[in-house]
């Protein structure tokens, strides 16, 4: 990412993305990553309630890109793509990169239900505070957050640094990351009336910068990063190491990530600054607090990275 995402007064809201262009971006992303077995997604904008009903999606439309492994219905919520700060061409390009990111959850981490279950179990065992695992729903929410951090960092690093796919996707992946970093910061600033970005968000984006040894624009947003978030980021990067493509290491890494993230999860819960995860109303998040900037960055991290598998 690096055009500023903050809307200037003279700018006009970009036109909606035509569904056919979104589908073309999806097919391009599948081609990029050698995927041929995913059906076209149903495209909907959450701002358009009538359209949501027309494509027969549930009332609670999933954020971003989602695959329901029970029905293999894929949805793409175009309302989650920043619309008032990007041109139509940029938004379609961003959709392609979002599709690439999500596809890595199905081709790489966790890739299948058995691996996901192993990683969830390892994460739960990695927590030390019994209050995080006192209920099945809270335990699942915290575990999904943990493996989403792990899976996102591995999948995006493969795209940005490991030449995963038919071509070099470093520039596209880094641009997407900058775009969502700025969008997440803007969302948090609006919600918190200028308050400091959340610890979990700071830890995640700092880890990306450390993993890639690249300026992703965080310093322009966070003048002084919280030392606890920086320490967590550095520990995550060390834990991922250079062998992150070795699947046999993921179980141990998931347990270590839980240990690293636990203090931040507890502090975010005490702050009360986040929104309750959707799963807190009956699904996997157990009502844990999810900061708005983190949700803008990665969707609801308390849900299964493979869509609705955890429900």
C-alpha atoms as a PDB file:
ATOM      1  CA  UNK A   1       0.000   0.000   0.000  1.00  0.00           C
ATOM      2  CA  UNK A   2       0.934   3.806  -0.262  1.00  0.00           C
ATOM      3  CA  UNK A   3      -1.411   6.546  -1.286  1.00  0.00           C
ATOM      4  CA  UNK A   4      -2.876   8.071   1.875  1.00  0.00           C
ATOM      5  CA  UNK A   5      -6.238   6.544   2.652  1.00  0.00           C
ATOM      6  CA  UNK A   6      -7.641   9.622   4.339  1.00  0.00           C
ATOM      7  CA  UNK A   7     -10.360  11.164   2.207  1.00  0.00           C
ATOM      8  CA  UNK A   8      -9.766  14.683   0.934  1.00  0.00           C
ATOM      9  CA  UNK A   9     -12.790  17.022   0.745  1.00  0.00           C
ATOM     10  CA  UNK A  10     -12.717  17.230  -3.057  1.00  0.00           C
ATOM     11  CA  UNK A  11     -12.754  13.454  -3.516  1.00  0.00           C
ATOM     12  CA  UNK A  12     -15.936  11.650  -4.468  1.00  0.00           C
ATOM     13  CA  UNK A  13     -16.975   8.183  -3.404  1.00  0.00           C
ATOM     14  CA  UNK A  14     -15.742   5.611  -5.916  1.00  0.00           C
ATOM     15  CA  UNK A  15     -18.366   3.723  -7.928  1.00  0.00           C
ATOM     16  CA  UNK A  16     -19.356   0.291  -6.711  1.00  0.00           C
ATOM     17  CA  UNK A  17     -17.291  -2.608  -8.010  1.00  0.00           C
ATOM     18  CA  UNK A  18     -19.178  -4.441 -10.763  1.00  0.00           C
ATOM     19  CA  UNK A  19     -19.652  -8.080  -9.666  1.00  0.00           C
ATOM     20  CA  UNK A  20     -18.143  -9.305 -12.936  1.00  0.00           C
ATOM     21  CA  UNK A  21     -14.896  -7.452 -12.153  1.00  0.00           C
ATOM     22  CA  UNK A  22     -14.809  -8.977  -8.660  1.00  0.00           C
ATOM     23  CA  UNK A  23     -15.299 -12.431 -10.157  1.00  0.00           C
ATOM     24  CA  UNK A  24     -12.493 -11.773 -12.617  1.00  0.00           C
ATOM     25  CA  UNK A  25     -10.219 -10.732  -9.713  1.00  0.00           C
ATOM     26  CA  UNK A  26     -11.132 -13.952  -7.890  1.00  0.00           C
ATOM     27  CA  UNK A  27     -10.406 -16.111 -10.916  1.00  0.00           C
ATOM     28  CA  UNK A  28      -7.112 -14.279 -11.412  1.00  0.00           C
ATOM     29  CA  UNK A  29      -6.141 -14.939  -7.772  1.00  0.00           C
ATOM     30  CA  UNK A  30      -6.962 -18.636  -8.185  1.00  0.00           C
ATOM     31  CA  UNK A  31      -4.790 -18.716 -11.315  1.00  0.00           C
ATOM     32  CA  UNK A  32      -2.037 -16.860  -9.458  1.00  0.00           C
ATOM     33  CA  UNK A  33      -1.886 -19.564  -6.780  1.00  0.00           C
ATOM     34  CA  UNK A  34      -2.552 -22.653  -8.911  1.00  0.00           C
ATOM     35  CA  UNK A  35      -6.060 -23.210  -7.510  1.00  0.00           C
ATOM     36  CA  UNK A  36      -8.723 -24.707  -9.766  1.00  0.00           C
ATOM     37  CA  UNK A  37     -11.284 -26.261  -7.434  1.00  0.00           C
ATOM     38  CA  UNK A  38     -13.023 -23.248  -5.855  1.00  0.00           C
ATOM     39  CA  UNK A  39     -16.406 -22.097  -7.220  1.00  0.00           C
ATOM     40  CA  UNK A  40     -17.056 -18.423  -7.956  1.00  0.00           C
ATOM     41  CA  UNK A  41     -18.075 -16.424  -4.881  1.00  0.00           C
ATOM     42  CA  UNK A  42     -21.396 -14.733  -4.340  1.00  0.00           C
ATOM     43  CA  UNK A  43     -20.630 -11.019  -4.309  1.00  0.00           C
ATOM     44  CA  UNK A  44     -22.541  -8.727  -1.969  1.00  0.00           C
ATOM     45  CA  UNK A  45     -22.114  -5.317  -0.375  1.00  0.00           C
ATOM     46  CA  UNK A  46     -23.282  -5.143   3.248  1.00  0.00           C
ATOM     47  CA  UNK A  47     -24.519  -1.631   2.601  1.00  0.00           C
ATOM     48  CA  UNK A  48     -26.978  -3.044   0.078  1.00  0.00           C
ATOM     49  CA  UNK A  49     -29.536  -5.081   2.057  1.00  0.00           C
ATOM     50  CA  UNK A  50     -31.620  -5.836  -1.025  1.00  0.00           C
ATOM     51  CA  UNK A  51     -28.623  -7.298  -2.845  1.00  0.00           C
ATOM     52  CA  UNK A  52     -27.781  -9.485   0.160  1.00  0.00           C
ATOM     53  CA  UNK A  53     -31.226 -11.064  -0.002  1.00  0.00           C
ATOM     54  CA  UNK A  54     -31.038 -11.501  -3.774  1.00  0.00           C
ATOM     55  CA  UNK A  55     -27.901 -13.665  -3.554  1.00  0.00           C
ATOM     56  CA  UNK A  56     -29.416 -15.741  -0.722  1.00  0.00           C
ATOM     57  CA  UNK A  57     -26.733 -14.995   1.843  1.00  0.00           C
ATOM     58  CA  UNK A  58     -27.600 -15.010   5.536  1.00  0.00           C
ATOM     59  CA  UNK A  59     -28.676 -11.773   7.173  1.00  0.00           C
ATOM     60  CA  UNK A  60     -25.346 -11.615   8.998  1.00  0.00           C
ATOM     61  CA  UNK A  61     -23.187 -11.426   5.874  1.00  0.00           C
ATOM     62  CA  UNK A  62     -19.600 -12.589   6.554  1.00  0.00           C
ATOM     63  CA  UNK A  63     -16.863  -9.972   6.422  1.00  0.00           C
ATOM     64  CA  UNK A  64     -14.496  -9.975   3.479  1.00  0.00           C
ATOM     65  CA  UNK A  65     -14.050 -13.373   1.864  1.00  0.00           C
ATOM     66  CA  UNK A  66     -15.575 -16.465   3.441  1.00  0.00           C
ATOM     67  CA  UNK A  67     -15.990 -20.111   2.529  1.00  0.00           C
ATOM     68  CA  UNK A  68     -18.518 -22.300   4.308  1.00  0.00           C
ATOM     69  CA  UNK A  69     -16.866 -25.764   4.201  1.00  0.00           C
ATOM     70  CA  UNK A  70     -20.209 -27.471   4.835  1.00  0.00           C
ATOM     71  CA  UNK A  71     -21.850 -26.090   1.696  1.00  0.00           C
ATOM     72  CA  UNK A  72     -18.808 -24.722  -0.167  1.00  0.00           C
ATOM     73  CA  UNK A  73     -20.708 -21.484  -0.671  1.00  0.00           C
ATOM     74  CA  UNK A  74     -18.157 -18.693  -1.057  1.00  0.00           C
ATOM     75  CA  UNK A  75     -19.071 -15.095  -0.344  1.00  0.00           C
ATOM     76  CA  UNK A  76     -17.211 -11.850  -0.901  1.00  0.00           C
ATOM     77  CA  UNK A  77     -18.355  -8.745   0.934  1.00  0.00           C
ATOM     78  CA  UNK A  78     -17.253  -5.879  -1.305  1.00  0.00           C
ATOM     79  CA  UNK A  79     -18.425  -3.441   1.367  1.00  0.00           C
ATOM     80  CA  UNK A  80     -15.247  -4.216   3.291  1.00  0.00           C
ATOM     81  CA  UNK A  81     -13.007  -2.852   0.534  1.00  0.00           C
ATOM     82  CA  UNK A  82     -12.205   0.843   1.215  1.00  0.00           C
ATOM     83  CA  UNK A  83     -14.407   2.681  -1.275  1.00  0.00           C
ATOM     84  CA  UNK A  84     -14.094   6.413  -0.699  1.00  0.00           C
ATOM     85  CA  UNK A  85     -10.314   6.629  -0.976  1.00  0.00           C
ATOM     86  CA  UNK A  86      -9.431   4.248  -3.815  1.00  0.00           C
ATOM     87  CA  UNK A  87     -10.224   4.319  -7.500  1.00  0.00           C
ATOM     88  CA  UNK A  88     -12.306   1.522  -8.970  1.00  0.00           C
ATOM     89  CA  UNK A  89      -9.168   0.049 -10.570  1.00  0.00           C
ATOM     90  CA  UNK A  90      -7.365   0.097  -7.215  1.00  0.00           C
ATOM     91  CA  UNK A  91     -10.277  -1.558  -5.443  1.00  0.00           C
ATOM     92  CA  UNK A  92     -10.374  -4.392  -7.974  1.00  0.00           C
ATOM     93  CA  UNK A  93      -6.598  -4.816  -7.571  1.00  0.00           C
ATOM     94  CA  UNK A  94      -7.057  -4.875  -3.808  1.00  0.00           C
ATOM     95  CA  UNK A  95      -9.777  -7.514  -4.144  1.00  0.00           C
ATOM     96  CA  UNK A  96      -7.365  -9.721  -6.095  1.00  0.00           C
ATOM     97  CA  UNK A  97      -4.804  -9.441  -3.295  1.00  0.00           C
ATOM     98  CA  UNK A  98      -7.450 -10.131  -0.624  1.00  0.00           C
ATOM     99  CA  UNK A  99      -8.444 -13.271  -2.538  1.00  0.00           C
ATOM    100  CA  UNK A 100      -4.795 -14.352  -2.667  1.00  0.00           C
ATOM    101  CA  UNK A 101      -4.501 -13.871   1.092  1.00  0.00           C
ATOM    102  CA  UNK A 102      -7.628 -15.875   1.861  1.00  0.00           C
ATOM    103  CA  UNK A 103      -6.707 -18.648  -0.550  1.00  0.00           C
ATOM    104  CA  UNK A 104      -3.496 -19.219   1.446  1.00  0.00           C
ATOM    105  CA  UNK A 105      -5.698 -20.355   4.339  1.00  0.00           C
ATOM    106  CA  UNK A 106      -6.975 -23.153   2.095  1.00  0.00           C
ATOM    107  CA  UNK A 107      -3.726 -24.043   0.369  1.00  0.00           C
ATOM    108  CA  UNK A 108      -1.286 -23.425   3.231  1.00  0.00           C
ATOM    109  CA  UNK A 109      -2.367 -22.557   6.786  1.00  0.00           C
ATOM    110  CA  UNK A 110      -4.364 -24.381   8.065  1.00  0.00           C
ATOM    111  CA  UNK A 111      -5.385 -25.904   4.683  1.00  0.00           C
ATOM    112  CA  UNK A 112      -7.716 -28.538   6.148  1.00  0.00           C
ATOM    113  CA  UNK A 113      -9.983 -29.228   9.099  1.00  0.00           C
ATOM    114  CA  UNK A 114      -7.685 -31.772  10.730  1.00  0.00           C
ATOM    115  CA  UNK A 115      -4.730 -29.378  10.775  1.00  0.00           C
ATOM    116  CA  UNK A 116      -6.957 -26.576  12.051  1.00  0.00           C
ATOM    117  CA  UNK A 117      -8.190 -28.774  14.918  1.00  0.00           C
ATOM    118  CA  UNK A 118      -4.605 -29.648  15.864  1.00  0.00           C
ATOM    119  CA  UNK A 119      -3.596 -25.974  15.875  1.00  0.00           C
ATOM    120  CA  UNK A 120      -6.664 -24.930  17.884  1.00  0.00           C
ATOM    121  CA  UNK A 121      -5.896 -27.604  20.470  1.00  0.00           C
ATOM    122  CA  UNK A 122      -2.246 -26.522  20.649  1.00  0.00           C
ATOM    123  CA  UNK A 123      -3.268 -22.887  21.122  1.00  0.00           C
ATOM    124  CA  UNK A 124      -5.711 -23.727  23.918  1.00  0.00           C
ATOM    125  CA  UNK A 125      -3.008 -25.727  25.691  1.00  0.00           C
ATOM    126  CA  UNK A 126      -0.650 -22.764  25.305  1.00  0.00           C
ATOM    127  CA  UNK A 127      -2.795 -20.436  27.418  1.00  0.00           C
ATOM    128  CA  UNK A 128      -1.870 -20.277  31.088  1.00  0.00           C
ATOM    129  CA  UNK A 129      -4.727 -18.198  32.500  1.00  0.00           C
ATOM    130  CA  UNK A 130      -7.726 -20.492  33.172  1.00  0.00           C
ATOM    131  CA  UNK A 131     -10.155 -17.603  32.612  1.00  0.00           C
ATOM    132  CA  UNK A 132      -9.327 -17.727  28.890  1.00  0.00           C
ATOM    133  CA  UNK A 133     -10.280 -21.386  28.680  1.00  0.00           C
ATOM    134  CA  UNK A 134     -13.003 -21.531  31.330  1.00  0.00           C
ATOM    135  CA  UNK A 135     -15.714 -21.862  28.694  1.00  0.00           C
ATOM    136  CA  UNK A 136     -15.545 -23.730  25.418  1.00  0.00           C
ATOM    137  CA  UNK A 137     -16.660 -20.654  23.483  1.00  0.00           C
ATOM    138  CA  UNK A 138     -14.051 -18.341  25.003  1.00  0.00           C
ATOM    139  CA  UNK A 139     -11.327 -20.951  24.530  1.00  0.00           C
ATOM    140  CA  UNK A 140     -12.228 -21.383  20.861  1.00  0.00           C
ATOM    141  CA  UNK A 141     -12.330 -17.630  20.280  1.00  0.00           C
ATOM    142  CA  UNK A 142      -8.894 -17.082  21.822  1.00  0.00           C
ATOM    143  CA  UNK A 143      -7.498 -20.093  19.950  1.00  0.00           C
ATOM    144  CA  UNK A 144      -8.874 -18.909  16.604  1.00  0.00           C
ATOM    145  CA  UNK A 145      -7.369 -15.471  17.203  1.00  0.00           C
ATOM    146  CA  UNK A 146      -4.029 -17.153  17.842  1.00  0.00           C
ATOM    147  CA  UNK A 147      -4.033 -19.329  14.730  1.00  0.00           C
ATOM    148  CA  UNK A 148      -5.321 -16.444  12.616  1.00  0.00           C
ATOM    149  CA  UNK A 149      -2.249 -14.432  13.674  1.00  0.00           C
ATOM    150  CA  UNK A 150      -0.011 -17.385  12.861  1.00  0.00           C
ATOM    151  CA  UNK A 151      -1.722 -18.226   9.572  1.00  0.00           C
ATOM    152  CA  UNK A 152      -1.873 -14.634   8.344  1.00  0.00           C
ATOM    153  CA  UNK A 153       1.797 -13.993   9.076  1.00  0.00           C
ATOM    154  CA  UNK A 154       2.860 -17.216   7.343  1.00  0.00           C
ATOM    155  CA  UNK A 155       0.538 -16.887   4.332  1.00  0.00           C
ATOM    156  CA  UNK A 156       1.282 -13.218   3.678  1.00  0.00           C
ATOM    157  CA  UNK A 157       5.019 -13.777   4.119  1.00  0.00           C
ATOM    158  CA  UNK A 158       4.886 -16.555   1.529  1.00  0.00           C
ATOM    159  CA  UNK A 159       3.250 -14.097  -0.880  1.00  0.00           C
ATOM    160  CA  UNK A 160       5.542 -11.190  -0.027  1.00  0.00           C
ATOM    161  CA  UNK A 161       8.896 -12.902   0.513  1.00  0.00           C
ATOM    162  CA  UNK A 162       8.845 -16.559  -0.554  1.00  0.00           C
ATOM    163  CA  UNK A 163       7.871 -16.322  -4.230  1.00  0.00           C
ATOM    164  CA  UNK A 164       4.667 -18.282  -3.656  1.00  0.00           C
ATOM    165  CA  UNK A 165       2.591 -18.320  -6.841  1.00  0.00           C
ATOM    166  CA  UNK A 166       3.099 -17.837 -10.543  1.00  0.00           C
ATOM    167  CA  UNK A 167       4.919 -14.509 -10.168  1.00  0.00           C
ATOM    168  CA  UNK A 168       6.453 -12.189  -7.591  1.00  0.00           C
ATOM    169  CA  UNK A 169       3.570 -10.771  -5.530  1.00  0.00           C
ATOM    170  CA  UNK A 170       5.697  -8.759  -3.092  1.00  0.00           C
ATOM    171  CA  UNK A 171       4.628  -5.317  -4.300  1.00  0.00           C
ATOM    172  CA  UNK A 172       0.939  -6.207  -4.473  1.00  0.00           C
ATOM    173  CA  UNK A 173       0.979  -7.818  -1.020  1.00  0.00           C
ATOM    174  CA  UNK A 174       2.877  -4.932   0.605  1.00  0.00           C
ATOM    175  CA  UNK A 175       0.515  -2.397  -1.004  1.00  0.00           C
ATOM    176  CA  UNK A 176      -2.497  -4.321   0.291  1.00  0.00           C
ATOM    177  CA  UNK A 177      -0.984  -4.392   3.770  1.00  0.00           C
ATOM    178  CA  UNK A 178      -0.334  -0.629   3.792  1.00  0.00           C
ATOM    179  CA  UNK A 179      -3.850   0.022   2.539  1.00  0.00           C
ATOM    180  CA  UNK A 180      -5.482  -1.957   5.313  1.00  0.00           C
ATOM    181  CA  UNK A 181      -3.096  -0.586   7.946  1.00  0.00           C
ATOM    182  CA  UNK A 182      -4.213   2.939   7.077  1.00  0.00           C
ATOM    183  CA  UNK A 183      -7.864   1.920   6.857  1.00  0.00           C
ATOM    184  CA  UNK A 184      -7.692   0.123  10.225  1.00  0.00           C
ATOM    185  CA  UNK A 185      -6.046   3.129  11.853  1.00  0.00           C
ATOM    186  CA  UNK A 186      -8.721   5.423  10.481  1.00  0.00           C
ATOM    187  CA  UNK A 187     -11.501   3.130  11.744  1.00  0.00           C
ATOM    188  CA  UNK A 188      -9.970   2.938  15.224  1.00  0.00           C
ATOM    189  CA  UNK A 189      -9.446   6.709  15.334  1.00  0.00           C
ATOM    190  CA  UNK A 190     -13.106   7.253  14.498  1.00  0.00           C
ATOM    191  CA  UNK A 191     -14.315   4.733  17.077  1.00  0.00           C
ATOM    192  CA  UNK A 192     -11.946   5.823  19.827  1.00  0.00           C
ATOM    193  CA  UNK A 193     -12.082   9.576  19.109  1.00  0.00           C
ATOM    194  CA  UNK A 194      -8.368   9.695  18.420  1.00  0.00           C
ATOM    195  CA  UNK A 195      -7.312   7.060  20.932  1.00  0.00           C
ATOM    196  CA  UNK A 196      -4.231   4.864  20.689  1.00  0.00           C
ATOM    197  CA  UNK A 197      -4.422   1.841  18.353  1.00  0.00           C
ATOM    198  CA  UNK A 198      -5.010  -1.462  20.122  1.00  0.00           C
ATOM    199  CA  UNK A 199      -2.167  -3.580  21.460  1.00  0.00           C
ATOM    200  CA  UNK A 200      -3.124  -6.596  19.339  1.00  0.00           C
ATOM    201  CA  UNK A 201      -3.188  -4.509  16.158  1.00  0.00           C
ATOM    202  CA  UNK A 202       0.158  -2.890  16.991  1.00  0.00           C
ATOM    203  CA  UNK A 203       1.672  -6.328  17.618  1.00  0.00           C
ATOM    204  CA  UNK A 204       0.352  -7.737  14.330  1.00  0.00           C
ATOM    205  CA  UNK A 205       1.494  -4.912  12.039  1.00  0.00           C
ATOM    206  CA  UNK A 206       4.830  -4.596  13.832  1.00  0.00           C
ATOM    207  CA  UNK A 207       5.388  -8.314  13.268  1.00  0.00           C
ATOM    208  CA  UNK A 208       4.742  -7.846   9.549  1.00  0.00           C
ATOM    209  CA  UNK A 209       7.313  -5.053   9.381  1.00  0.00           C
ATOM    210  CA  UNK A 210       9.882  -7.113  11.275  1.00  0.00           C
ATOM    211  CA  UNK A 211       9.201 -10.258   9.216  1.00  0.00           C
ATOM    212  CA  UNK A 212       9.587  -8.390   5.938  1.00  0.00           C
ATOM    213  CA  UNK A 213      12.168  -5.810   7.089  1.00  0.00           C
ATOM    214  CA  UNK A 214       9.968  -3.215   5.434  1.00  0.00           C
ATOM    215  CA  UNK A 215       8.310   0.101   6.306  1.00  0.00           C
ATOM    216  CA  UNK A 216       4.556  -0.469   6.031  1.00  0.00           C
ATOM    217  CA  UNK A 217       3.620   3.012   7.185  1.00  0.00           C
ATOM    218  CA  UNK A 218       2.982   2.232  10.846  1.00  0.00           C
ATOM    219  CA  UNK A 219       5.289   4.985  12.145  1.00  0.00           C
ATOM    220  CA  UNK A 220       3.157   7.603  10.407  1.00  0.00           C
ATOM    221  CA  UNK A 221       0.149   6.360  12.378  1.00  0.00           C
ATOM    222  CA  UNK A 222       1.609   5.281  15.725  1.00  0.00           C
ATOM    223  CA  UNK A 223       4.052   7.873  16.995  1.00  0.00           C
ATOM    224  CA  UNK A 224       5.125   5.681  19.924  1.00  0.00           C
ATOM    225  CA  UNK A 225       4.395   1.969  19.810  1.00  0.00           C
ATOM    226  CA  UNK A 226       3.549   0.262  23.073  1.00  0.00           C
ATOM    227  CA  UNK A 227       6.594  -1.721  24.314  1.00  0.00           C
ATOM    228  CA  UNK A 228       4.364  -4.684  25.178  1.00  0.00           C
ATOM    229  CA  UNK A 229       3.097  -4.872  21.595  1.00  0.00           C
ATOM    230  CA  UNK A 230       6.609  -4.525  20.156  1.00  0.00           C
ATOM    231  CA  UNK A 231       7.935  -7.267  22.454  1.00  0.00           C
ATOM    232  CA  UNK A 232       5.082  -9.578  21.403  1.00  0.00           C
ATOM    233  CA  UNK A 233       5.775  -8.867  17.731  1.00  0.00           C
ATOM    234  CA  UNK A 234       9.453  -9.672  18.111  1.00  0.00           C
ATOM    235  CA  UNK A 235       8.629 -12.918  19.929  1.00  0.00           C
ATOM    236  CA  UNK A 236       6.182 -13.929  17.179  1.00  0.00           C
ATOM    237  CA  UNK A 237       8.769 -13.285  14.471  1.00  0.00           C
ATOM    238  CA  UNK A 238      11.359 -15.310  16.385  1.00  0.00           C
ATOM    239  CA  UNK A 239       8.844 -18.130  16.855  1.00  0.00           C
ATOM    240  CA  UNK A 240       7.920 -18.248  13.170  1.00  0.00           C
ATOM    241  CA  UNK A 241      11.609 -18.389  12.240  1.00  0.00           C
ATOM    242  CA  UNK A 242      12.890 -19.408   8.823  1.00  0.00           C
ATOM    243  CA  UNK A 243      11.170 -22.794   8.829  1.00  0.00           C
ATOM    244  CA  UNK A 244       7.620 -21.438   8.680  1.00  0.00           C
ATOM    245  CA  UNK A 245       6.806 -23.495   5.570  1.00  0.00           C
ATOM    246  CA  UNK A 246       7.489 -26.707   7.488  1.00  0.00           C
ATOM    247  CA  UNK A 247       4.038 -27.916   8.567  1.00  0.00           C
ATOM    248  CA  UNK A 248       5.510 -30.153  11.253  1.00  0.00           C
ATOM    249  CA  UNK A 249       6.513 -27.009  13.196  1.00  0.00           C
ATOM    250  CA  UNK A 250       3.086 -25.341  13.238  1.00  0.00           C
ATOM    251  CA  UNK A 251       1.661 -27.138  16.262  1.00  0.00           C
ATOM    252  CA  UNK A 252       4.523 -25.998  18.476  1.00  0.00           C
ATOM    253  CA  UNK A 253       4.388 -22.495  16.992  1.00  0.00           C
ATOM    254  CA  UNK A 254       0.632 -22.257  17.704  1.00  0.00           C
ATOM    255  CA  UNK A 255       1.218 -23.080  21.370  1.00  0.00           C
ATOM    256  CA  UNK A 256       3.971 -20.495  21.615  1.00  0.00           C
ATOM    257  CA  UNK A 257       1.832 -17.852  19.881  1.00  0.00           C
ATOM    258  CA  UNK A 258      -0.891 -18.434  22.503  1.00  0.00           C
ATOM    259  CA  UNK A 259       1.651 -17.836  25.250  1.00  0.00           C
ATOM    260  CA  UNK A 260       2.852 -14.635  23.527  1.00  0.00           C
ATOM    261  CA  UNK A 261      -0.592 -13.203  22.804  1.00  0.00           C
ATOM    262  CA  UNK A 262      -2.235 -14.103  26.127  1.00  0.00           C
ATOM    263  CA  UNK A 263      -1.158 -10.917  28.010  1.00  0.00           C
ATOM    264  CA  UNK A 264      -2.380  -8.707  25.159  1.00  0.00           C
ATOM    265  CA  UNK A 265      -5.704 -10.546  24.903  1.00  0.00           C
ATOM    266  CA  UNK A 266      -6.247 -10.044  28.644  1.00  0.00           C
ATOM    267  CA  UNK A 267      -5.343  -6.348  28.487  1.00  0.00           C
ATOM    268  CA  UNK A 268      -7.659  -5.744  25.521  1.00  0.00           C
ATOM    269  CA  UNK A 269     -10.458  -7.468  27.411  1.00  0.00           C
ATOM    270  CA  UNK A 270      -9.930  -5.236  30.441  1.00  0.00           C
ATOM    271  CA  UNK A 271      -9.841  -2.085  28.321  1.00  0.00           C
ATOM    272  CA  UNK A 272     -13.353  -2.724  27.001  1.00  0.00           C
ATOM    273  CA  UNK A 273     -12.456  -0.741  23.876  1.00  0.00           C
ATOM    274  CA  UNK A 274     -13.261  -3.442  21.382  1.00  0.00           C
ATOM    275  CA  UNK A 275     -16.485  -4.798  19.924  1.00  0.00           C
ATOM    276  CA  UNK A 276     -17.760  -8.206  20.893  1.00  0.00           C
ATOM    277  CA  UNK A 277     -16.940 -10.809  18.283  1.00  0.00           C
ATOM    278  CA  UNK A 278     -19.898 -12.149  16.329  1.00  0.00           C
ATOM    279  CA  UNK A 279     -19.249 -15.462  17.969  1.00  0.00           C
ATOM    280  CA  UNK A 280     -19.893 -13.837  21.317  1.00  0.00           C
ATOM    281  CA  UNK A 281     -23.535 -13.905  20.302  1.00  0.00           C
ATOM    282  CA  UNK A 282     -23.505 -17.657  19.834  1.00  0.00           C
ATOM    283  CA  UNK A 283     -20.338 -18.664  17.993  1.00  0.00           C
ATOM    284  CA  UNK A 284     -16.641 -19.152  18.634  1.00  0.00           C
ATOM    285  CA  UNK A 285     -15.544 -15.849  20.126  1.00  0.00           C
ATOM    286  CA  UNK A 286     -17.175 -16.256  23.510  1.00  0.00           C
ATOM    287  CA  UNK A 287     -17.895 -12.532  23.716  1.00  0.00           C
ATOM    288  CA  UNK A 288     -14.225 -11.542  23.900  1.00  0.00           C
ATOM    289  CA  UNK A 289     -13.442  -7.950  23.028  1.00  0.00           C
ATOM    290  CA  UNK A 290     -12.161  -7.477  19.470  1.00  0.00           C
ATOM    291  CA  UNK A 291     -10.620  -4.045  18.734  1.00  0.00           C
ATOM    292  CA  UNK A 292     -12.063  -2.316  15.692  1.00  0.00           C
ATOM    293  CA  UNK A 293      -8.647  -1.745  14.098  1.00  0.00           C
ATOM    294  CA  UNK A 294      -7.872  -5.478  14.335  1.00  0.00           C
ATOM    295  CA  UNK A 295     -11.211  -6.359  12.734  1.00  0.00           C
ATOM    296  CA  UNK A 296     -10.551  -3.904   9.902  1.00  0.00           C
ATOM    297  CA  UNK A 297      -7.100  -5.413   9.416  1.00  0.00           C
ATOM    298  CA  UNK A 298      -7.990  -9.107   9.401  1.00  0.00           C
ATOM    299  CA  UNK A 299     -11.736  -9.585   9.765  1.00  0.00           C
ATOM    300  CA  UNK A 300     -13.046 -11.140  12.980  1.00  0.00           C
ATOM    301  CA  UNK A 301     -10.001 -13.063  14.263  1.00  0.00           C
ATOM    302  CA  UNK A 302     -12.110 -15.065  16.735  1.00  0.00           C
ATOM    303  CA  UNK A 303     -13.617 -17.026  13.842  1.00  0.00           C
ATOM    304  CA  UNK A 304     -12.197 -19.996  11.975  1.00  0.00           C
ATOM    305  CA  UNK A 305      -9.683 -18.909   9.279  1.00  0.00           C
ATOM    306  CA  UNK A 306     -11.432 -21.267   6.882  1.00  0.00           C
ATOM    307  CA  UNK A 307     -14.779 -19.512   7.097  1.00  0.00           C
ATOM    308  CA  UNK A 308     -17.530 -20.953   9.278  1.00  0.00           C
ATOM    309  CA  UNK A 309     -15.877 -24.226  10.205  1.00  0.00           C
ATOM    310  CA  UNK A 310     -15.866 -23.352  13.878  1.00  0.00           C
ATOM    311  CA  UNK A 311     -19.594 -22.841  14.198  1.00  0.00           C
END
